[in-house]
């Protein structure tokens, strides 16, 4: 897919898909197709899935919950988002999301400008063919995520040490 005067047309079963942890990210538009203006992906957030606290220094990140419930942290606020909820996290804001329910949730994630999709492509596990259960995240995967994130202007906040 390339950007052209006719725009983009991506059907429901199309896009570049990657597992990031237990969650499935399917990019419907990437920077190469939008003049680097934005990237848009559909995320299926597994039960108990989501992200650790993090911040982006390059992108604004917006979320539109399509199905289910997702708990968001924006700085020190905790918000429960249900279908139809829109949230915006400007670059530099600490945020995270978690599916605290027992069923998958689905949302659209829009990043401006584009670039985040390159991080997911580098550290995620590409889905080639039929979508099945996510492979488990191992210590090597986690290390790759933590060491690659700064290259894309992403700061991941590690959990506090356990007592």
Tab-separated table of C-alpha atoms in Angstrom:
chain	number	residue	atom	x	y	z
A	1	UNK	CA	0.000	0.000	0.000
A	2	UNK	CA	1.332	3.420	-0.925
A	3	UNK	CA	-0.064	6.883	-0.423
A	4	UNK	CA	-1.600	8.359	-3.530
A	5	UNK	CA	-4.293	10.788	-4.567
A	6	UNK	CA	-6.926	8.050	-4.255
A	7	UNK	CA	-6.341	7.595	-0.509
A	8	UNK	CA	-6.361	4.260	1.325
A	9	UNK	CA	-8.889	1.446	1.383
A	10	UNK	CA	-8.178	-1.293	3.906
A	11	UNK	CA	-10.795	-3.963	4.494
A	12	UNK	CA	-11.613	-5.508	7.863
A	13	UNK	CA	-9.370	-8.541	7.326
A	14	UNK	CA	-6.420	-6.523	6.011
A	15	UNK	CA	-3.464	-4.759	7.613
A	16	UNK	CA	-0.108	-5.632	9.126
A	17	UNK	CA	-0.654	-7.612	12.336
A	18	UNK	CA	1.709	-8.145	15.265
A	19	UNK	CA	1.426	-9.592	18.724
A	20	UNK	CA	2.763	-7.208	21.339
A	21	UNK	CA	2.605	-9.208	24.540
A	22	UNK	CA	-0.794	-10.904	24.510
A	23	UNK	CA	-2.438	-8.106	22.494
A	24	UNK	CA	-2.976	-8.084	18.735
A	25	UNK	CA	-2.084	-4.868	16.873
A	26	UNK	CA	-3.317	-4.608	13.268
A	27	UNK	CA	-2.124	-1.504	11.458
A	28	UNK	CA	-4.683	-0.105	9.041
A	29	UNK	CA	-2.470	2.834	8.042
A	30	UNK	CA	1.259	3.370	8.550
A	31	UNK	CA	3.528	6.341	8.066
A	32	UNK	CA	4.698	5.244	4.632
A	33	UNK	CA	1.061	5.501	3.483
A	34	UNK	CA	0.202	8.797	5.210
A	35	UNK	CA	3.224	10.953	4.450
A	36	UNK	CA	4.372	10.126	8.032
A	37	UNK	CA	1.413	12.164	9.352
A	38	UNK	CA	-0.141	9.338	11.376
A	39	UNK	CA	-0.534	5.614	11.946
A	40	UNK	CA	-3.793	3.901	12.851
A	41	UNK	CA	-4.153	0.448	14.346
A	42	UNK	CA	-6.852	-1.748	15.742
A	43	UNK	CA	-5.840	-3.381	19.012
A	44	UNK	CA	-7.499	-6.422	20.494
A	45	UNK	CA	-6.548	-6.259	24.153
A	46	UNK	CA	-6.521	-9.688	25.775
A	47	UNK	CA	-8.063	-10.203	29.210
A	48	UNK	CA	-5.495	-8.826	31.681
A	49	UNK	CA	-3.524	-7.503	28.673
A	50	UNK	CA	-2.375	-3.963	28.048
A	51	UNK	CA	0.733	-1.864	28.458
A	52	UNK	CA	3.047	-0.901	31.295
A	53	UNK	CA	3.204	2.784	32.253
A	54	UNK	CA	5.058	4.628	29.511
A	55	UNK	CA	5.382	7.948	27.705
A	56	UNK	CA	6.113	8.931	24.125
A	57	UNK	CA	8.429	11.852	23.379
A	58	UNK	CA	7.548	11.938	19.668
A	59	UNK	CA	3.888	10.993	19.231
A	60	UNK	CA	0.491	11.958	20.549
A	61	UNK	CA	-1.604	8.851	21.125
A	62	UNK	CA	-5.393	8.698	20.929
A	63	UNK	CA	-7.686	5.800	21.758
A	64	UNK	CA	-11.242	4.993	20.710
A	65	UNK	CA	-12.742	2.006	22.532
A	66	UNK	CA	-14.910	-0.028	20.181
A	67	UNK	CA	-15.854	-2.984	22.365
A	68	UNK	CA	-15.377	-4.018	25.980
A	69	UNK	CA	-13.884	-2.113	28.900
A	70	UNK	CA	-10.363	-0.826	29.279
A	71	UNK	CA	-8.856	0.860	32.312
A	72	UNK	CA	-6.609	3.816	31.444
A	73	UNK	CA	-4.092	5.671	33.530
A	74	UNK	CA	-3.365	9.214	32.331
A	75	UNK	CA	-0.758	10.704	34.687
A	76	UNK	CA	-2.310	10.205	38.152
A	77	UNK	CA	-5.903	9.709	36.928
A	78	UNK	CA	-7.442	6.249	36.499
A	79	UNK	CA	-10.383	6.112	34.077
A	80	UNK	CA	-12.631	3.256	32.955
A	81	UNK	CA	-13.367	3.467	29.235
A	82	UNK	CA	-16.241	1.563	27.636
A	83	UNK	CA	-17.375	1.264	24.006
A	84	UNK	CA	-17.676	4.705	22.434
A	85	UNK	CA	-15.131	6.366	24.756
A	86	UNK	CA	-12.350	8.506	23.253
A	87	UNK	CA	-9.143	9.408	25.105
A	88	UNK	CA	-6.163	11.498	24.029
A	89	UNK	CA	-2.686	11.331	25.555
A	90	UNK	CA	-0.349	14.095	24.338
A	91	UNK	CA	3.329	13.340	23.885
A	92	UNK	CA	5.160	13.385	27.187
A	93	UNK	CA	2.162	12.255	29.258
A	94	UNK	CA	2.572	9.140	31.385
A	95	UNK	CA	-0.122	6.642	30.440
A	96	UNK	CA	-1.032	2.975	30.317
A	97	UNK	CA	-4.035	0.793	29.613
A	98	UNK	CA	-5.200	-2.561	30.964
A	99	UNK	CA	-8.090	-4.844	30.151
A	100	UNK	CA	-9.167	-5.743	33.692
A	101	UNK	CA	-12.046	-7.940	32.494
A	102	UNK	CA	-12.236	-11.611	31.507
A	103	UNK	CA	-13.118	-10.947	27.838
A	104	UNK	CA	-11.131	-9.312	25.013
A	105	UNK	CA	-11.636	-5.606	24.340
A	106	UNK	CA	-11.090	-3.781	21.060
A	107	UNK	CA	-9.998	-0.221	20.320
A	108	UNK	CA	-8.509	1.977	17.640
A	109	UNK	CA	-5.195	3.653	18.420
A	110	UNK	CA	-4.173	6.703	16.396
A	111	UNK	CA	-0.637	8.084	16.718
A	112	UNK	CA	0.431	11.445	15.321
A	113	UNK	CA	2.897	11.726	13.774
A	114	UNK	CA	3.619	8.204	12.566
A	115	UNK	CA	6.573	6.177	13.862
A	116	UNK	CA	5.132	4.026	16.646
A	117	UNK	CA	4.260	1.347	14.085
A	118	UNK	CA	7.986	0.844	13.442
A	119	UNK	CA	8.537	0.082	17.125
A	120	UNK	CA	5.747	-2.518	17.139
A	121	UNK	CA	7.085	-4.056	13.901
A	122	UNK	CA	10.563	-4.344	15.427
A	123	UNK	CA	9.630	-5.797	18.823
A	124	UNK	CA	6.286	-7.490	18.107
A	125	UNK	CA	5.757	-10.921	16.646
A	126	UNK	CA	4.455	-10.716	13.087
A	127	UNK	CA	1.274	-12.618	12.345
A	128	UNK	CA	1.559	-14.414	9.042
A	129	UNK	CA	-1.646	-16.128	8.019
A	130	UNK	CA	-4.442	-17.067	10.386
A	131	UNK	CA	-4.583	-15.353	13.748
A	132	UNK	CA	-4.221	-17.743	16.671
A	133	UNK	CA	-3.424	-17.291	20.361
A	134	UNK	CA	-0.515	-15.005	21.182
A	135	UNK	CA	2.809	-16.656	21.905
A	136	UNK	CA	3.946	-16.136	25.515
A	137	UNK	CA	6.164	-13.146	26.281
A	138	UNK	CA	9.494	-14.421	27.567
A	139	UNK	CA	12.425	-12.670	29.276
A	140	UNK	CA	14.238	-12.229	25.945
A	141	UNK	CA	11.149	-10.539	24.434
A	142	UNK	CA	10.827	-8.219	27.417
A	143	UNK	CA	14.513	-7.287	27.248
A	144	UNK	CA	14.163	-6.514	23.526
A	145	UNK	CA	11.172	-4.246	24.217
A	146	UNK	CA	12.979	-2.375	27.002
A	147	UNK	CA	16.202	-1.894	25.035
A	148	UNK	CA	14.452	-0.942	21.755
A	149	UNK	CA	11.907	1.529	23.184
A	150	UNK	CA	14.358	4.470	23.613
A	151	UNK	CA	15.273	4.250	19.903
A	152	UNK	CA	11.648	5.255	19.200
A	153	UNK	CA	11.400	7.909	21.903
A	154	UNK	CA	9.418	5.665	24.253
A	155	UNK	CA	10.170	5.544	27.966
A	156	UNK	CA	8.798	2.459	29.723
A	157	UNK	CA	8.447	2.834	33.472
A	158	UNK	CA	9.466	-0.431	35.155
A	159	UNK	CA	7.408	-1.723	38.073
A	160	UNK	CA	8.752	-0.879	41.520
A	161	UNK	CA	10.971	-3.552	43.079
A	162	UNK	CA	9.053	-6.161	45.018
A	163	UNK	CA	9.607	-6.080	48.767
